[in-house]
Amino acid sequence: MIRNVTSPFTTKTLSFLRALKRNNRREWFQPRKEEYETHVRAPMVALLERLAIDMRTFAPELIADPKVSLFRVYRDTRFSSDKTPYKTHVAARFPLRGVPKGEGAGLYFEIAPGWVWMGGGMYMPTTADLHDIRAQIVATHPHGLHRVVTAATFKGAVGELTGDRLTRVPLGYRKDHPAVHYLQFKQFLGSCEYEASLATSPHFYPALLKVFKSVAPLVQFLNAAIEPRLKQTPAAFIEPAPRAAGRPASARPPRFREADRFSAL
């Protein structure tokens, strides 16, 4: 059992994010950047360094390094009608090591003024991803994806597999295929959303680990389906190898929620 531990986030973390949401302007943020670094970014880096150690026991193939995992506070507004310059949540992703940047399934969490969201999977699989994942579903059913998402640990932590689904059976598959329910998924997600106050609670880190450990088998199933193809593709960015035990780790995410939150993926 994971014991309650002190969260690195405080009420000042949430207060800053709420104030930023009300005052999302450069002239407000710049004089308060030190507050952001102290109350938002620094606690997130500390959390990622701890996760880098704990995730070795259940998801060693995923990167937990602040240089890779931690999202920047600055929004990319080039193609958005919303020109507010800053993100009003703090978030981190944990992607698959050794594949092109932005590819593969992974874990993710965010802390916002009104919620804490944690989970993982694939938010925007490509056509090639879906082809590989569906082939894997068929080849392993009922001992593959079905077993993963009906396991007591998965159901107890996040409930059920979620994500957009096709209204019809994908082309090339029988309507009466025993795995048809899973073949219709276009997204593959397992997640939980909590009140923002969880972030400052001693229950926060145990809850995060519980969700990550429960969703990791889903992430691993998806990556097992697509990784052979991805590793044949020249990588635009190869993430660093894990640091030795005891050395500080750093952090950057996969693809799962609303487009604005995952715009950098």
XYZ file of N, CA, C and O in Angstrom, residues 74-150:
308
model
N 4.224 28.670 -21.701
C 3.859 29.523 -22.838
C 3.000 28.760 -23.842
O 3.337 27.652 -24.242
N 1.905 29.357 -24.262
C 1.033 28.759 -25.262
C 1.543 29.061 -26.669
O 2.084 30.137 -26.930
N 1.341 28.132 -27.580
C 1.601 28.361 -28.996
C 0.312 28.922 -29.596
O -0.667 28.201 -29.770
N 0.309 30.204 -29.874
C -0.919 30.872 -30.334
C -0.935 31.113 -31.839
O -1.839 31.768 -32.339
N 0.032 30.555 -32.559
C 0.149 30.853 -33.988
C -1.100 30.480 -34.777
O -1.485 31.191 -35.706
N -1.717 29.370 -34.444
C -2.855 28.886 -35.223
C -4.141 28.867 -34.396
O -5.074 28.137 -34.709
N -4.172 29.674 -33.347
C -5.331 29.702 -32.458
C -5.971 31.078 -32.451
O -5.281 32.102 -32.498
N -7.290 31.094 -32.355
C -7.995 32.373 -32.219
C -7.857 32.930 -30.804
O -8.058 34.115 -30.567
N -7.511 32.058 -29.864
C -7.271 32.476 -28.480
C -5.810 32.901 -28.363
O -4.899 32.078 -28.434
N -5.575 34.172 -28.177
C -4.207 34.700 -28.142
C -3.674 34.917 -26.730
O -2.636 35.561 -26.557
N -4.373 34.393 -25.713
C -3.824 34.515 -24.364
C -2.484 33.783 -24.321
O -2.355 32.657 -24.821
N -1.455 34.388 -23.722
C -0.092 33.872 -23.896
C 0.311 32.698 -23.009
O 1.308 32.039 -23.296
N -0.451 32.432 -21.923
C 0.022 31.434 -20.959
C -1.002 30.329 -20.726
O -2.219 30.555 -20.790
N -0.501 29.143 -20.438
C -1.357 28.045 -19.993
C -1.705 28.270 -18.532
O -0.844 28.668 -17.742
N -2.930 28.009 -18.187
C -3.367 28.228 -16.811
C -3.404 26.923 -16.016
O -4.032 26.840 -14.979
N -2.739 25.902 -16.519
C -2.545 24.657 -15.781
C -1.075 24.275 -15.901
O -0.363 24.780 -16.763
N -0.629 23.402 -15.041
C 0.725 22.863 -15.128
C 0.589 21.370 -15.419
O -0.246 20.689 -14.817
N 1.370 20.869 -16.365
C 1.155 19.503 -16.832
C 2.470 18.831 -17.172
O 3.489 19.479 -17.439
N 2.426 17.494 -17.175
C 3.604 16.704 -17.544
C 3.160 15.460 -18.293
O 2.105 14.895 -18.020
N 4.004 15.045 -19.227
C 3.765 13.822 -19.979
C 4.917 12.856 -19.732
O 6.023 13.247 -19.349
N 4.660 11.588 -20.016
C 5.651 10.545 -19.829
C 5.608 9.654 -21.069
O 4.891 8.666 -21.118
N 6.398 10.025 -22.094
C 6.318 9.340 -23.381
C 7.230 8.127 -23.470
O 8.104 7.909 -22.622
N 7.046 7.377 -24.532
C 7.847 6.187 -24.791
C 9.253 6.583 -25.223
O 9.427 7.437 -26.090
N 10.235 5.934 -24.642
C 11.624 6.208 -24.959
C 12.003 5.643 -26.331
O 11.574 4.560 -26.718
N 12.806 6.402 -27.083
C 13.415 5.865 -28.288
C 12.572 5.898 -29.538
O 12.910 5.240 -30.520
N 11.453 6.645 -29.536
C 10.641 6.773 -30.740
C 10.589 8.247 -31.133
O 10.931 9.124 -30.331
N 10.162 8.568 -32.362
C 10.088 9.972 -32.761
C 9.233 10.797 -31.798
O 8.250 10.316 -31.232
N 9.619 12.027 -31.626
C 8.932 12.931 -30.694
C 7.442 13.020 -31.018
O 7.045 13.174 -32.170
N 6.612 12.928 -29.980
C 5.172 13.038 -30.146
C 4.485 11.748 -30.522
O 3.256 11.725 -30.661
N 5.245 10.661 -30.679
C 4.657 9.386 -31.078
C 4.508 8.464 -29.874
O 5.186 8.614 -28.864
N 3.631 7.491 -30.021
C 3.472 6.479 -28.991
C 2.480 6.851 -27.916
O 2.025 7.987 -27.808
N 2.135 5.868 -27.110
C 1.241 6.067 -25.969
C 2.071 6.444 -24.748
O 3.264 6.166 -24.677
N 1.430 7.073 -23.777
C 2.147 7.468 -22.575
C 1.204 7.834 -21.449
O -0.015 7.681 -21.559
N 1.771 8.329 -20.375
C 1.021 8.794 -19.212
C 1.039 10.316 -19.170
O 1.907 10.959 -19.776
N 0.094 10.901 -18.431
C -0.053 12.359 -18.405
C -0.809 12.760 -17.149
O -1.693 12.033 -16.671
N -0.456 13.925 -16.598
C -1.320 14.518 -15.569
C -1.218 16.031 -15.642
O -0.249 16.587 -16.161
N -2.254 16.686 -15.133
C -2.257 18.139 -15.095
C -2.971 18.624 -13.847
O -3.869 17.959 -13.309
N -2.549 19.803 -13.398
C -3.188 20.490 -12.276
C -3.657 21.834 -12.793
O -2.861 22.620 -13.335
N -4.946 22.100 -12.664
C -5.568 23.313 -13.170
C -6.298 24.007 -12.029
O -6.468 23.438 -10.942
N -6.755 25.242 -12.245
C -7.471 25.936 -11.170
C -8.705 25.190 -10.669
O -9.068 25.317 -9.502
N -9.320 24.369 -11.532
C -10.566 23.710 -11.133
C -10.513 22.209 -11.053
O -11.520 21.581 -10.718
N -9.377 21.571 -11.358
C -9.334 20.113 -11.353
C -7.908 19.598 -11.333
O -6.957 20.316 -11.604
N -7.811 18.304 -11.034
C -6.596 17.522 -11.260
C -7.005 16.383 -12.191
O -7.985 15.686 -11.935
N -6.259 16.221 -13.285
C -6.548 15.153 -14.248
C -5.329 14.267 -14.364
O -4.200 14.762 -14.460
N -5.530 12.946 -14.346
C -4.407 12.011 -14.463
C -4.848 10.774 -15.216
O -6.000 10.333 -15.102
N -3.948 10.246 -16.021
C -4.295 9.064 -16.789
C -3.271 8.792 -17.868
O -2.106 9.165 -17.763
N -3.744 8.138 -18.957
C -2.825 7.815 -20.033
C -3.507 7.078 -21.159
O -4.696 6.796 -21.113
N -2.727 6.771 -22.187
C -3.228 6.093 -23.367
C -2.788 6.808 -24.623
O -1.670 7.305 -24.711
N -3.698 6.885 -25.607
C -3.438 7.614 -26.853
C -4.647 8.470 -27.182
O -5.762 7.962 -27.314
N -4.410 9.773 -27.333
C -5.482 10.726 -27.627
C -5.701 10.898 -29.128
O -6.828 11.036 -29.588
N -4.615 10.897 -29.919
C -4.725 11.123 -31.355
C -3.911 10.097 -32.148
O -2.925 10.436 -32.800
N -4.283 8.817 -32.087
C -3.540 7.836 -32.882
C -3.693 8.117 -34.373
O -4.759 8.536 -34.830
N -2.627 7.896 -35.117
C -2.673 8.072 -36.561
C -3.398 6.890 -37.205
O -3.698 5.881 -36.545
N -3.645 7.000 -38.489
C -4.256 5.886 -39.218
C -3.381 4.645 -39.113
O -3.885 3.529 -38.906
N -2.065 4.831 -39.249
C -1.146 3.697 -39.119
C -1.183 3.112 -37.712
O -1.128 1.887 -37.536
N -1.269 3.976 -36.691
C -1.373 3.510 -35.309
C -2.615 2.640 -35.140
O -2.568 1.551 -34.555
N -3.756 3.131 -35.630
C -5.014 2.400 -35.479
C -4.955 1.053 -36.193
O -5.475 0.051 -35.690
N -4.323 1.024 -37.347
C -4.174 -0.238 -38.078
C -3.403 -1.247 -37.225
O -3.815 -2.411 -37.080
N -2.294 -0.816 -36.645
C -1.462 -1.714 -35.837
C -2.163 -2.131 -34.550
O -2.091 -3.293 -34.135
N -2.831 -1.171 -33.911
C -3.515 -1.470 -32.637
C -4.663 -2.447 -32.870
O -4.844 -3.400 -32.105
N -5.434 -2.236 -33.916
C -6.553 -3.151 -34.195
C -6.060 -4.542 -34.542
O -6.668 -5.543 -34.133
N -4.962 -4.631 -35.277
C -4.389 -5.942 -35.571
C -3.966 -6.643 -34.284
O -4.164 -7.856 -34.119
N -3.406 -5.873 -33.349
C -2.987 -6.433 -32.063
C -4.189 -6.858 -31.233
O -4.156 -7.893 -30.550
N -5.255 -6.074 -31.275
C -6.478 -6.432 -30.540
C -7.002 -7.774 -31.021
O -7.336 -8.663 -30.223
N -7.083 -7.943 -32.337
C -7.604 -9.190 -32.913
C -6.689 -10.362 -32.584
O -7.153 -11.448 -32.204
N -5.385 -10.148 -32.702
C -4.422 -11.240 -32.503
C -4.374 -11.728 -31.063
O -4.039 -12.898 -30.809
N -4.721 -10.862 -30.113
C -4.567 -11.221 -28.698
C -5.885 -11.401 -27.956
O -5.876 -11.787 -26.788
N -7.012 -11.106 -28.598
C -8.306 -11.191 -27.905
C -8.611 -12.640 -27.513
O -8.397 -13.551 -28.310
N -9.123 -12.887 -26.299
C -9.517 -11.936 -25.250
C -8.433 -11.714 -24.191
O -8.724 -11.210 -23.110
N -7.201 -12.121 -24.485
C -6.151 -12.067 -23.466
C -5.306 -10.797 -23.547
O -4.368 -10.640 -22.773
N -5.617 -9.887 -24.487
C -4.840 -8.673 -24.654
C -5.544 -7.470 -24.049
O -5.637 -7.321 -22.822
N -6.067 -6.601 -24.906
C -6.706 -5.368 -24.434
C -7.879 -5.654 -23.508
O -8.060 -4.977 -22.494
N -8.685 -6.638 -23.848
C -9.845 -6.951 -23.009
C -9.419 -7.276 -21.586
O -10.007 -6.782 -20.618
N -8.376 -8.080 -21.448
C -7.912 -8.446 -20.107
C -7.362 -7.218 -19.377
O -7.585 -7.051 -18.179
N -6.655 -6.345 -20.099
C -6.077 -5.148 -19.487
C -7.158 -4.251 -18.907
O -7.067 -3.806 -17.752
N -8.197 -3.956 -19.692
C -9.187 -2.949 -19.275
C -10.311 -3.520 -18.415
O -11.128 -2.757 -17.896
N -10.349 -4.837 -18.261
C -11.327 -5.427 -17.338
C -10.659 -5.919 -16.056
O -11.327 -6.476 -15.183
